CSV table of C-alpha atoms in Angstrom, one decimal:
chain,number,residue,atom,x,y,z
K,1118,UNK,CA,-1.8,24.7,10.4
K,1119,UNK,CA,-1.0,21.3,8.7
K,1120,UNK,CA,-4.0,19.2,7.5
K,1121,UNK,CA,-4.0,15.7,7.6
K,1122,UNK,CA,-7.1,13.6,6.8
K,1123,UNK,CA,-7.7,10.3,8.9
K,1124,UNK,CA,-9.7,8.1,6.5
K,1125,UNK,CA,-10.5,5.4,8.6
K,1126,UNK,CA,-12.0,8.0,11.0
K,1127,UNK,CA,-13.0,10.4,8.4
K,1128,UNK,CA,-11.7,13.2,10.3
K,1129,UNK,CA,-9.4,15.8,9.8
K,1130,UNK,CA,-6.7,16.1,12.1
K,1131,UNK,CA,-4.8,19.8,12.5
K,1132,UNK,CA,-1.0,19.7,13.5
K,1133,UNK,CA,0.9,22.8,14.0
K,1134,UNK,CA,3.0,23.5,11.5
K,1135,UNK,CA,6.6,23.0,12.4
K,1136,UNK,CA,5.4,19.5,12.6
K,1137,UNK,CA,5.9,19.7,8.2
K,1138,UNK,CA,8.9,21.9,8.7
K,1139,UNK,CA,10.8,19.0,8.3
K,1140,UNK,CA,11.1,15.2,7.2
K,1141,UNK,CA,8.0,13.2,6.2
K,1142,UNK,CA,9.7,11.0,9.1
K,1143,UNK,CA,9.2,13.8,11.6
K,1144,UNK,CA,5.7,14.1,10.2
K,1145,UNK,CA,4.7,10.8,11.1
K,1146,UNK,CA,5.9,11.2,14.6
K,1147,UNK,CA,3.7,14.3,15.3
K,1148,UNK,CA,0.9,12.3,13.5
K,1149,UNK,CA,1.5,9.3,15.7
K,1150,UNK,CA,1.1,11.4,19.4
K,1151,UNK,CA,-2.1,13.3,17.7
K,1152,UNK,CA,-4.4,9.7,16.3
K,1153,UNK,CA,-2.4,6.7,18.5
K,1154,UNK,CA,-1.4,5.4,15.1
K,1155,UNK,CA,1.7,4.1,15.4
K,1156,UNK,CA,4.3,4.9,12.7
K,1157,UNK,CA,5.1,1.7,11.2
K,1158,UNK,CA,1.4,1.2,10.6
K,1159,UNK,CA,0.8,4.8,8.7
K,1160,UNK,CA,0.5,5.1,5.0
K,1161,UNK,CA,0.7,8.9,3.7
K,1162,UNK,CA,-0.5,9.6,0.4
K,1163,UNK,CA,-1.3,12.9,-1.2
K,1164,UNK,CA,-4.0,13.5,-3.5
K,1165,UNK,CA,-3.2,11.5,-6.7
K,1166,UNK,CA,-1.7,9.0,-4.6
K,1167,UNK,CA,1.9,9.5,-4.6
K,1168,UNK,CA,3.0,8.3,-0.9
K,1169,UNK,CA,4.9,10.4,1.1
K,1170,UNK,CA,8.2,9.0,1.3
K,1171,UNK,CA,9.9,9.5,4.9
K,1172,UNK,CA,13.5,10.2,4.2
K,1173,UNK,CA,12.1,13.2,2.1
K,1174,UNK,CA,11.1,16.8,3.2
K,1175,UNK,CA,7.6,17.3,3.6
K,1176,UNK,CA,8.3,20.3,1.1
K,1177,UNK,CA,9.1,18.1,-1.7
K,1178,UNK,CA,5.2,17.2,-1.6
K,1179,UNK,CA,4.1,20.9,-2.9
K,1180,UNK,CA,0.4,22.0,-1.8
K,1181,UNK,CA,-0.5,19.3,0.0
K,1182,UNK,CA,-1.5,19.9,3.7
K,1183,UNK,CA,-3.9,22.5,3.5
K,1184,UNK,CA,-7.6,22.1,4.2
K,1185,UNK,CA,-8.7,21.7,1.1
K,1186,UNK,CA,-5.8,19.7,-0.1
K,1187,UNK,CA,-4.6,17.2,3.0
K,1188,UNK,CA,-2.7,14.6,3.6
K,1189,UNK,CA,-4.7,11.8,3.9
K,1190,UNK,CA,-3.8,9.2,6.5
K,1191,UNK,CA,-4.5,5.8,6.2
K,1192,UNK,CA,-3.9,2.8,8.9
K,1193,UNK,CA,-2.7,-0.5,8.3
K,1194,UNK,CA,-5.6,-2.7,9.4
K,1195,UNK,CA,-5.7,-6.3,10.0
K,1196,UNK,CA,-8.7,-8.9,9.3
K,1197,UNK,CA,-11.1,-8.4,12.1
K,1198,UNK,CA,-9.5,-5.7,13.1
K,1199,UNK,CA,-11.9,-3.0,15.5
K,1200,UNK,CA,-12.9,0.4,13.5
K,1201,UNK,CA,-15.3,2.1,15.3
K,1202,UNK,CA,-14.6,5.6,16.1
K,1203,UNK,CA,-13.8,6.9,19.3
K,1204,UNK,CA,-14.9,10.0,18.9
K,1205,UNK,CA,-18.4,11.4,20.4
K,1206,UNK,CA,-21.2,12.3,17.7
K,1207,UNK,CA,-20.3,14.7,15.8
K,1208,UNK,CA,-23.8,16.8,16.2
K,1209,UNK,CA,-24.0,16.6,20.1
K,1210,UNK,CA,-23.1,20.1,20.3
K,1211,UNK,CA,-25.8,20.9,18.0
K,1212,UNK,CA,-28.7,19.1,19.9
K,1213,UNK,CA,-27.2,20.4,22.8
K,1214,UNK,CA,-27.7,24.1,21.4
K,1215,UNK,CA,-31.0,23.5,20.0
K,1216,UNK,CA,-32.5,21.6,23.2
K,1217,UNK,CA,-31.5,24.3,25.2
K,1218,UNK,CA,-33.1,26.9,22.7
K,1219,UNK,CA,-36.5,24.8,22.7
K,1220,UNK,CA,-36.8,24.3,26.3
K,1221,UNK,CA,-36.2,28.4,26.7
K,1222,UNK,CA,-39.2,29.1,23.8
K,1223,UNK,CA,-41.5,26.5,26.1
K,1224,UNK,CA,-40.6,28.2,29.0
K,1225,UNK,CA,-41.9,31.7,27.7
K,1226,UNK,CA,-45.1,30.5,26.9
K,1227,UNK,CA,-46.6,31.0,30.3
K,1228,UNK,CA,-44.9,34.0,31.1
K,1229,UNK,CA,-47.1,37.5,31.3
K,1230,UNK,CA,-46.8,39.4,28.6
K,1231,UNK,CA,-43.9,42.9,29.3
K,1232,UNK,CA,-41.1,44.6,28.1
K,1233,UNK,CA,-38.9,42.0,29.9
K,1234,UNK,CA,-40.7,38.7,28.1
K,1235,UNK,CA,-40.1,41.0,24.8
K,1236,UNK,CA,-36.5,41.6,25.4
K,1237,UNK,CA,-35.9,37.5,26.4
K,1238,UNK,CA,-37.5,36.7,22.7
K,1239,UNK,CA,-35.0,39.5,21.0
K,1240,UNK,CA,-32.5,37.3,23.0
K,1241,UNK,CA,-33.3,33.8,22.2
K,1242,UNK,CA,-34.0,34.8,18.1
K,1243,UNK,CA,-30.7,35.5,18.3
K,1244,UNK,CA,-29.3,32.3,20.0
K,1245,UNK,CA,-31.6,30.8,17.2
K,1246,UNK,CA,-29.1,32.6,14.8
K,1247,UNK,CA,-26.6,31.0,16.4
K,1248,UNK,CA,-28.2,27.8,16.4
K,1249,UNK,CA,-28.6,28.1,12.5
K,1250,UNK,CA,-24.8,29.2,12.2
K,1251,UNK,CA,-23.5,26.0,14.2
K,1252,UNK,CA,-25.7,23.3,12.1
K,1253,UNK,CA,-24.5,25.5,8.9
K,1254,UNK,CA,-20.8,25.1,10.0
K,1255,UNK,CA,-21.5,21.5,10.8
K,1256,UNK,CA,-23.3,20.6,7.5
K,1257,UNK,CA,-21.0,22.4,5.8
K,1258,UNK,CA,-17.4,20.2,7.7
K,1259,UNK,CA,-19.9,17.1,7.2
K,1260,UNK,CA,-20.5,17.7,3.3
K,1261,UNK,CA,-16.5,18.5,3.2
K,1262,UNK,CA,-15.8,14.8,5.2
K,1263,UNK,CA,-17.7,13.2,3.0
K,1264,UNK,CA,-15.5,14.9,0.0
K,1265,UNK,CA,-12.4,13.9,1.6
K,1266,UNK,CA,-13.6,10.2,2.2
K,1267,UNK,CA,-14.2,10.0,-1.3
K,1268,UNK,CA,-10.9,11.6,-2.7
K,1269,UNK,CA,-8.8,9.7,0.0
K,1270,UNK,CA,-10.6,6.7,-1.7
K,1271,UNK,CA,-9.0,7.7,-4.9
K,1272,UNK,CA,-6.0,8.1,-4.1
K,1273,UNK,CA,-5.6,4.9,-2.6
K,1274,UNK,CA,-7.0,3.4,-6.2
K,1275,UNK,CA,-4.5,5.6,-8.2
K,1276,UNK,CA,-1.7,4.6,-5.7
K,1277,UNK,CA,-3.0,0.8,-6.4
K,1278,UNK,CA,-2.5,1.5,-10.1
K,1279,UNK,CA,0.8,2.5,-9.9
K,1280,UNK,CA,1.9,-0.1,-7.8
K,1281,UNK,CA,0.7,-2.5,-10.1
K,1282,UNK,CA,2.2,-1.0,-12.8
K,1283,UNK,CA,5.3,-0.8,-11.4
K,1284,UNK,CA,5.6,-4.4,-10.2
K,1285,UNK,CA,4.3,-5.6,-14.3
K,1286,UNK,CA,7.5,-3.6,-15.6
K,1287,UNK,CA,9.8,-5.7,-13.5
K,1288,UNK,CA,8.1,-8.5,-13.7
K,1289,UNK,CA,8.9,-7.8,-17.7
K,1290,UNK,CA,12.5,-7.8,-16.6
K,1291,UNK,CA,12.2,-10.9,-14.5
K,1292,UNK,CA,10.7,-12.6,-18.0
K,1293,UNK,CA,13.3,-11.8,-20.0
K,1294,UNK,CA,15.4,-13.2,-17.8
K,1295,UNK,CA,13.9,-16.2,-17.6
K,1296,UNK,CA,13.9,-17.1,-20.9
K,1297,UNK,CA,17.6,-16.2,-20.9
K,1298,UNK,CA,17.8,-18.7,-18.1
K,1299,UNK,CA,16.3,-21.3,-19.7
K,1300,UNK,CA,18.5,-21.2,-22.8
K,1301,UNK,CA,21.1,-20.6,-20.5
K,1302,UNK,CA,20.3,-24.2,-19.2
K,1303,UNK,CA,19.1,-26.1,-22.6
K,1304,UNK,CA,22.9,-25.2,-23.5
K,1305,UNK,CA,24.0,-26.5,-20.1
K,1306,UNK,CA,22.0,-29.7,-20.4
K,1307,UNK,CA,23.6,-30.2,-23.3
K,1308,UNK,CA,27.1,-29.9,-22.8
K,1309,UNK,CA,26.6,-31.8,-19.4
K,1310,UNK,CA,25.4,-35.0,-21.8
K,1311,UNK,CA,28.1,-34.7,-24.5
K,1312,UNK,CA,30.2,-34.5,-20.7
K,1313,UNK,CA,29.0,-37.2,-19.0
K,1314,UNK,CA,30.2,-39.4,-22.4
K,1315,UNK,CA,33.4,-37.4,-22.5
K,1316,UNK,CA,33.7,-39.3,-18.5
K,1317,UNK,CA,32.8,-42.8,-19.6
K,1318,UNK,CA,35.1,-42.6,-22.2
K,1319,UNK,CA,37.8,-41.7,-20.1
K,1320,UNK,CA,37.3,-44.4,-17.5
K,1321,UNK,CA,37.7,-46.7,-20.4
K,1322,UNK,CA,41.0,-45.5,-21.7
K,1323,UNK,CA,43.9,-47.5,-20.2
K,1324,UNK,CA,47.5,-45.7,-19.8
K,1325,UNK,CA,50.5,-48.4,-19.7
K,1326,UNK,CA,52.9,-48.0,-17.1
K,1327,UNK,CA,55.7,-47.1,-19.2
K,1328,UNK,CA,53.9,-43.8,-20.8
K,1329,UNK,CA,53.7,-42.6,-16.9
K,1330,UNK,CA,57.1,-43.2,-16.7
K,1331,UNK,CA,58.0,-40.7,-18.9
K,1332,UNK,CA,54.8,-38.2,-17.9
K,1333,UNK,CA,56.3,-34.9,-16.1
K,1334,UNK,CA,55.5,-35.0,-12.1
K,1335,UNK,CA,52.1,-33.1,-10.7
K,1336,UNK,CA,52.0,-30.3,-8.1
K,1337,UNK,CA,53.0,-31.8,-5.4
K,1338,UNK,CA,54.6,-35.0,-6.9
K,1339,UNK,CA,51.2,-36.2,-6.9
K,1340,UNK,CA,51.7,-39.1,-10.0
K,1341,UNK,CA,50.0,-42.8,-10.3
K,1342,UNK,CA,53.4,-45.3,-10.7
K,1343,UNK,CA,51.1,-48.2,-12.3
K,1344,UNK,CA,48.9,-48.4,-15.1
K,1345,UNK,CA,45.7,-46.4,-14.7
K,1346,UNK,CA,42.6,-45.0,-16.7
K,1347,UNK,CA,42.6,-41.9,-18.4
K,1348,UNK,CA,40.4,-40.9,-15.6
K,1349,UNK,CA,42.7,-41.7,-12.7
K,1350,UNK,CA,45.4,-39.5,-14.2
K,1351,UNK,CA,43.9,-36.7,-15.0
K,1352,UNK,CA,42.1,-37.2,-11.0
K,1353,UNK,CA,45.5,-37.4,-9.6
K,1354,UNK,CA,46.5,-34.1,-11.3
K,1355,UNK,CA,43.7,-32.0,-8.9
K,1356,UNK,CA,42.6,-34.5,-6.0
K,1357,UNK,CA,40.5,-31.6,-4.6
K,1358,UNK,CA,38.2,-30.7,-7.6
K,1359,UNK,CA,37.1,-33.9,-9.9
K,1360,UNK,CA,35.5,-34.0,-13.4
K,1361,UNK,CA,32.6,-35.8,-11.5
K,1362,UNK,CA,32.3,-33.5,-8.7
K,1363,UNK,CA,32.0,-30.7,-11.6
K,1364,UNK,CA,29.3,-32.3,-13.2
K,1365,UNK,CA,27.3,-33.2,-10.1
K,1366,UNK,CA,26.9,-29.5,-9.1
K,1367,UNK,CA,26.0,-28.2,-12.3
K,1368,UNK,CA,23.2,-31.2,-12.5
K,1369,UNK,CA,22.2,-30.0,-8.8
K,1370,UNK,CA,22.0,-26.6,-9.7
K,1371,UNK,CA,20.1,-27.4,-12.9
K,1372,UNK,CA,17.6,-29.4,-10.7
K,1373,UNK,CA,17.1,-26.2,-8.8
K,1374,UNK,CA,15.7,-24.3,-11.7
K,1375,UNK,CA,12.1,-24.9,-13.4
K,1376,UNK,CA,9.4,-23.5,-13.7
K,1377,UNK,CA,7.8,-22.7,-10.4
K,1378,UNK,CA,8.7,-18.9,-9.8
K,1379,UNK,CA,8.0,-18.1,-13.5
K,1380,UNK,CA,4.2,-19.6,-12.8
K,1381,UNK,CA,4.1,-18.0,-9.5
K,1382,UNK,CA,4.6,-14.8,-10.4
K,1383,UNK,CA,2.5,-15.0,-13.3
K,1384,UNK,CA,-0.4,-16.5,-11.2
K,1385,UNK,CA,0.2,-13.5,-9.0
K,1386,UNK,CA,0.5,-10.7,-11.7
K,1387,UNK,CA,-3.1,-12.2,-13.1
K,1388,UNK,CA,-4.9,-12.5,-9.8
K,1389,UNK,CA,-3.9,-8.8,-8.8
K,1390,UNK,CA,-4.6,-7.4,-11.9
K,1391,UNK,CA,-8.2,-9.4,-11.3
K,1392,UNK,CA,-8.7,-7.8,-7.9
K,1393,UNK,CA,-7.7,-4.3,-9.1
K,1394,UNK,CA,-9.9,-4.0,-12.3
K,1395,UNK,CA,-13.4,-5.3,-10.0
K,1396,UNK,CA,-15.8,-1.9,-10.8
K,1397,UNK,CA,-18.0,-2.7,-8.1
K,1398,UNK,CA,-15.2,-2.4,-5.4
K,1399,UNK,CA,-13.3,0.3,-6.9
K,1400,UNK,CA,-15.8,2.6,-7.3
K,1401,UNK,CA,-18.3,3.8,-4.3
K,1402,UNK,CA,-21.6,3.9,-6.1
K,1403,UNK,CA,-23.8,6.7,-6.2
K,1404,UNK,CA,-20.9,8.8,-4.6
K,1405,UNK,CA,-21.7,11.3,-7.0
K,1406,UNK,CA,-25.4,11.9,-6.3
K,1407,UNK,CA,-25.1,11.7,-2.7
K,1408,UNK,CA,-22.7,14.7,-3.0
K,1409,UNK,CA,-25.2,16.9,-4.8
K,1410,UNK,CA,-28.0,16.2,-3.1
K,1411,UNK,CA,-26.0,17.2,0.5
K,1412,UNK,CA,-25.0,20.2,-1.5
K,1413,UNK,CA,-28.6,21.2,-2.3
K,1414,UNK,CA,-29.4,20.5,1.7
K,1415,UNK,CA,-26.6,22.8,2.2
K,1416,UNK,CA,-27.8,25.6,0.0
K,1417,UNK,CA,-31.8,25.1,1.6
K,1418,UNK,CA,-29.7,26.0,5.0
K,1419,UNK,CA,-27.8,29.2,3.8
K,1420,UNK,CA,-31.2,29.8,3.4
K,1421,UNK,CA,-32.9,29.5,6.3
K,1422,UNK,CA,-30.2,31.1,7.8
K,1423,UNK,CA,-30.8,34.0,6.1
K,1424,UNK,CA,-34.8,33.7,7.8
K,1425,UNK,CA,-33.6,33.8,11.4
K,1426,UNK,CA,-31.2,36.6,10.9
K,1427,UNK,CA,-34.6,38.6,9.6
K,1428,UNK,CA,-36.3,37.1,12.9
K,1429,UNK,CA,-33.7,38.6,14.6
K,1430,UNK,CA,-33.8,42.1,13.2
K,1431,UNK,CA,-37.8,42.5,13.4
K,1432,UNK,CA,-36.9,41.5,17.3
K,1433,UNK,CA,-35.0,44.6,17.8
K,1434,UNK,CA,-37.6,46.6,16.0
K,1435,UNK,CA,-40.0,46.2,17.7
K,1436,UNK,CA,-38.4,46.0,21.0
K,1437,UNK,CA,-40.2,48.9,22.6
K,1438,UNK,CA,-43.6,47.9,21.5
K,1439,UNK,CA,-46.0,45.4,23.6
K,1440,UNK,CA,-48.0,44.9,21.6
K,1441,UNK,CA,-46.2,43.0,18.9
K,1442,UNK,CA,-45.3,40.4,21.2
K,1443,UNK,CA,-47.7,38.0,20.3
K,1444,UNK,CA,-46.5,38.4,16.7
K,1445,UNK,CA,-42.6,37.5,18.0
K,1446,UNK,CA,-44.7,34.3,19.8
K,1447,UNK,CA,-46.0,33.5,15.7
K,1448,UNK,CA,-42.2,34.1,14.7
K,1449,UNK,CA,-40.5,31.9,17.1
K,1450,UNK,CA,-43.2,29.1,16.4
K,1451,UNK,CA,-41.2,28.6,12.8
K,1452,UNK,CA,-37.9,29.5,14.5
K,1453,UNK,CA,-38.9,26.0,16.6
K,1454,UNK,CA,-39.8,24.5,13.5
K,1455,UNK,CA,-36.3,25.4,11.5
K,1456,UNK,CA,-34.8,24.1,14.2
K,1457,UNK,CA,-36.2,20.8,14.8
K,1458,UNK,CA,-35.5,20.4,10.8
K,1459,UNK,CA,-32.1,22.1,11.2
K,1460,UNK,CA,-32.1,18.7,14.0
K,1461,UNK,CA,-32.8,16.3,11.6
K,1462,UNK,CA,-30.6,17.4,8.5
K,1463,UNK,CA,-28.0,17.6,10.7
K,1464,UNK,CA,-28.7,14.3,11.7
K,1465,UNK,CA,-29.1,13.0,8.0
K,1466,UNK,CA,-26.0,14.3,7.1
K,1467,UNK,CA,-23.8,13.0,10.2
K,1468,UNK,CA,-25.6,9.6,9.3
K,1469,UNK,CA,-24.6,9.5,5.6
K,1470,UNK,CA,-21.4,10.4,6.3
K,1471,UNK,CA,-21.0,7.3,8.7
K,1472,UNK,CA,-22.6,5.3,6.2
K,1473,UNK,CA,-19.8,6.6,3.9
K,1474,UNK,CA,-17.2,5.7,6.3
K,1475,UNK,CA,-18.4,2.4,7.3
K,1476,UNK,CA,-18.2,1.3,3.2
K,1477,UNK,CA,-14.9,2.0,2.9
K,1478,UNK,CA,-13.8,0.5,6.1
K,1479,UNK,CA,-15.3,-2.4,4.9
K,1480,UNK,CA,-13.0,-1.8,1.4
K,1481,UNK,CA,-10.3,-1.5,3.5
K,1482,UNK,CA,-10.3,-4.7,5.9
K,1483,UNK,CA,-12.1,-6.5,3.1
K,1484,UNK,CA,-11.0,-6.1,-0.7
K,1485,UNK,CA,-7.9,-3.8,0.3
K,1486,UNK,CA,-6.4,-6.0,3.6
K,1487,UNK,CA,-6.7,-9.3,0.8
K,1488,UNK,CA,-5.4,-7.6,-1.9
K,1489,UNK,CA,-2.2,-6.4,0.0
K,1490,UNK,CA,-2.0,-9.9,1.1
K,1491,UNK,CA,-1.3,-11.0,-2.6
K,1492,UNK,CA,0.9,-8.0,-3.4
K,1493,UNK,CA,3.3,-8.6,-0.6
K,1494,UNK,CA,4.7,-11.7,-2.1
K,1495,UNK,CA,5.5,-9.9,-5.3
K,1496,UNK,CA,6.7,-6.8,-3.7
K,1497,UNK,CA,9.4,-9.2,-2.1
K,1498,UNK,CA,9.7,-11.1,-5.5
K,1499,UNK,CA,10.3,-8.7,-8.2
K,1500,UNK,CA,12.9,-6.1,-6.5
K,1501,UNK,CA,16.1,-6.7,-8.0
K,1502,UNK,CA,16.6,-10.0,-6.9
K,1503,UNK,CA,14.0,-10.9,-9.8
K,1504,UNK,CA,15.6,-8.8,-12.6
K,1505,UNK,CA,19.0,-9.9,-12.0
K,1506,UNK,CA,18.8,-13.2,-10.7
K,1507,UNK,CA,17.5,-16.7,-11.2
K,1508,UNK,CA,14.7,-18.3,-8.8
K,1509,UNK,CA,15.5,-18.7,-5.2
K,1510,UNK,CA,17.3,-22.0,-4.3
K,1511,UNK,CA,16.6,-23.1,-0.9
K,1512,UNK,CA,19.7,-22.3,1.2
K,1513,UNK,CA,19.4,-25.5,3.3
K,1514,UNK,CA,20.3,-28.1,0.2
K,1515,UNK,CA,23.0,-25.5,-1.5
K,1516,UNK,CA,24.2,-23.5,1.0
K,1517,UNK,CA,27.8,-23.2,-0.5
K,1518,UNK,CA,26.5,-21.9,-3.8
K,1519,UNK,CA,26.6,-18.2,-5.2
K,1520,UNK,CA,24.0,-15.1,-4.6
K,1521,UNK,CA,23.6,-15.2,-8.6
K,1522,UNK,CA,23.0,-18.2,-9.4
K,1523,UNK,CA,22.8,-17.1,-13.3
K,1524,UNK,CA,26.7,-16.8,-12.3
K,1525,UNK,CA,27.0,-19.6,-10.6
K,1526,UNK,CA,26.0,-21.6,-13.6
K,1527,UNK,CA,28.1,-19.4,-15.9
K,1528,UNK,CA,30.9,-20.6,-13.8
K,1529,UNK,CA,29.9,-24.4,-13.8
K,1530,UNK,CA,29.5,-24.6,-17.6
K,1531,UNK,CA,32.6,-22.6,-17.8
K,1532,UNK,CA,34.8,-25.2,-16.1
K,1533,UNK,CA,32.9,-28.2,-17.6
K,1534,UNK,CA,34.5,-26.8,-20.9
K,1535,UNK,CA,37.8,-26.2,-19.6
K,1536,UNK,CA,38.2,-29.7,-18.4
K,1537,UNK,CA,37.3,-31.0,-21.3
K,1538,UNK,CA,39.1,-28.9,-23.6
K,1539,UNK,CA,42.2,-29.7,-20.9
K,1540,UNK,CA,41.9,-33.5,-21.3
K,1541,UNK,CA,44.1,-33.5,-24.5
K,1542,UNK,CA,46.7,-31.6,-22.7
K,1543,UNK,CA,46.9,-34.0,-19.7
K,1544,UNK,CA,47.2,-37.3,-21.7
K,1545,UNK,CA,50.5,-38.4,-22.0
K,1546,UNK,CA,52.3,-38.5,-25.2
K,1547,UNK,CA,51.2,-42.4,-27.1
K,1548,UNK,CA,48.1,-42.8,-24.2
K,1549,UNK,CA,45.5,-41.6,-27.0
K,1550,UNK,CA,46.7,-44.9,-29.5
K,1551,UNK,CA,45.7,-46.9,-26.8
K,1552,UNK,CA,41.6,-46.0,-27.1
């Protein structure tokens, strides 16, 4: 079999196991038909809290599955979201054993005394064994549950840790290239000034007619005939692309870039890693004790089961003797006690296990369901589109512009240059006396 633990049940759910013969995708489809949980809300992780990945074979994950090692299963919840288990209580099968046995013993106590009332209290000290076996077997899963809660609880912490590692080292990235960015656009600030004087100048510089005479013809036989500014000329050269439209998007694009993302995603590293390091949320307090005190329950019952298997043998001792019926009658007067205790351990364990449960459900749609809320914007923030390019631009007031937009500007500052550095070239020969 292949073990997967449901933590927000706190069972554990056996699948055959071809089910992990193959994909962790395949996996999550046999999961889904045994718990309803549908696969796009299922989140694997293995102890340690490496999740399973689905285009991977279940073998890559190596000892997980077993019984004492699971899978443990965790849904997706939403705020408000209904937890309560479906299942019936988990002792009914034990009270139903155990009323059955008392209501026999009651029944014998009016019976005459024979060979026949000795032989039915042989009998019922050894359903009593059976009792005793069943609430062992039960204590024993519960105290294992409990276990399982507690280490599916870990894992989810340790998976929370990494996460949160992961997204500071590329938010590290994404710093570095901000600050590149912003150099990047104190040098483009500049130039775009020294530019924007470069323009004025050349609006002011008058060409006389007879220097375009003599200038050579444009692409196109695109050439002013009359006297002109500096400006014009070099305007009529590319109609389609000006020195002004060049500046404009570059001071557009510049707008587009401050400080916002930078101080989101720093507002966002510091709030997680606020949420993640709260003690009294992480940890399940007094997890520890409660585990050894069901353990010492457990070991009282291993010995009480040991009692009503002696019950049982002096039984068939003294089968053929009448007269040690009454002492069989003093015997199963403790067997009813142990079993109204094994009753009420079983009881006290099934109830501290739900207690168990019912904190970290409330972990989960509390601390866990707000904590994912403020991951989610970083997780789509710092992929690669933070390492590699600037902050977003809204799409609706640039949408012609580059995916990079560290390229984009590249490209602008680039071509402010070359115009500049081209303006000697396009001034016809005498037109620079004329400033």
């Amino acid at each position: 079999m292949f073990y997967v633990f449901y933590v927000n049940q706190g069972y554990m759910q056996p699948l055959e196991v071809t089910a992990a013969l193959g994909s962790v995708h395949k996996l999550q489809g046999a999961i889904e038909e045994a718990t309803r949980v549908p696969l796009a809300e299922q989140v694997l992780l293995v102890s340690g809290g490496d999740g399973l990945q689905s285009d991977r074979p279940v073998a890559h994950y190596q000892g997980a599955g077993t019984d004492s090692n699971p899978v443990f299963l965790f849904c997706k919840l939403s705020k408000g979201e209904n937890q309560e288990s479906a299942s019936p209580q988990e002792n009914a099968e034990l009270n139903e054993m155990c009323a059955g046995l008392l209501e026999q013993l009651r029944s014998f106590e009016n019976l005459t005394i024979s060979g026949a009332l000795i032989m039915r209290y042989g009998e019922a000290s050894r359903q009593s064994r059976d009792v005793c076996d069943c609430a062992m077997q039960l204590c024993a899963r519960l105290v294992q549950d409990h276990q399982l809660l507690h280490q599916g609880w870990l894992a989810l912490m340790s998976n929370l840790d990494d996460s949160r590692a992961q997204l500071e080292k590329r938010a590290e990235r994404f710093y570095a290239h901000y600050e590149r960015l912003k150099t990047m656009k104190g040098k483009a600030q500049t130039i775009l000034q020294e530019f924007e004087a470069v323009i004025d100048t050349l609006h002011k510089i008058t060409i006389p007619s007879a220097l375009l005479a003599n200038s050579s013809k444009f692409e196109g036989g695109n050439k002013p005939n009359e006297e002109c500014t500096l400006y014009d000329y070099i305007s009529c050269a590319d109609p389609q692309s000006s020195l002004k439209d060049v500046v404009d998007q570059v001071q557009l694009l510049l707008a587009k870039i401050d400080d916002s993302e930078h101080t989101k995603v720093v507002t966002l590293l510091k709030l997680v890693a606020e949420q993640t390091s709260k003690q009294e949320v992480r940890d399940i307090r007094g997890i520890n004790l409660r585990l050894m005190q069901l353990d010492s329950h457990l070991r009282s019952l291993e010995r009480t089961l040991i009692f009503t298997h002696h019950v049982d043998l002096h039984a068939d001792r003294a089968a053929d003797n009448l007269d040690v019926v009454f002492k069989q009658r003093e015997q199963m007067e403790e067997v009813k006690k142990i079993v109204e205790q094994l009753q009420k351990t079983a009881k006290a364990f099934a109830q501290s296990k739900l207690e168990l449960l019912n904190n970290i459900r409330t972990r989960l749609s509390g601390w866990i369901l707000q904590l994912a809320k403020t991951l989610a914007p970083l997780e789509q923030m710092t992929p690669e589109c933070l390492a590699h390019e600037a902050p977003r631009l809204s799409e609706h007031d640039v949408p012609d512009f580059e995916p990079s937009t560290e390229k984009y500007l590249h490209n602008g500052i680039l071509h402010a240059k070359i115009a500049l550095h081209g303006v000697a070239e396009r001034v016809p020969s005498g037109a620079a006396g004329h400033y």
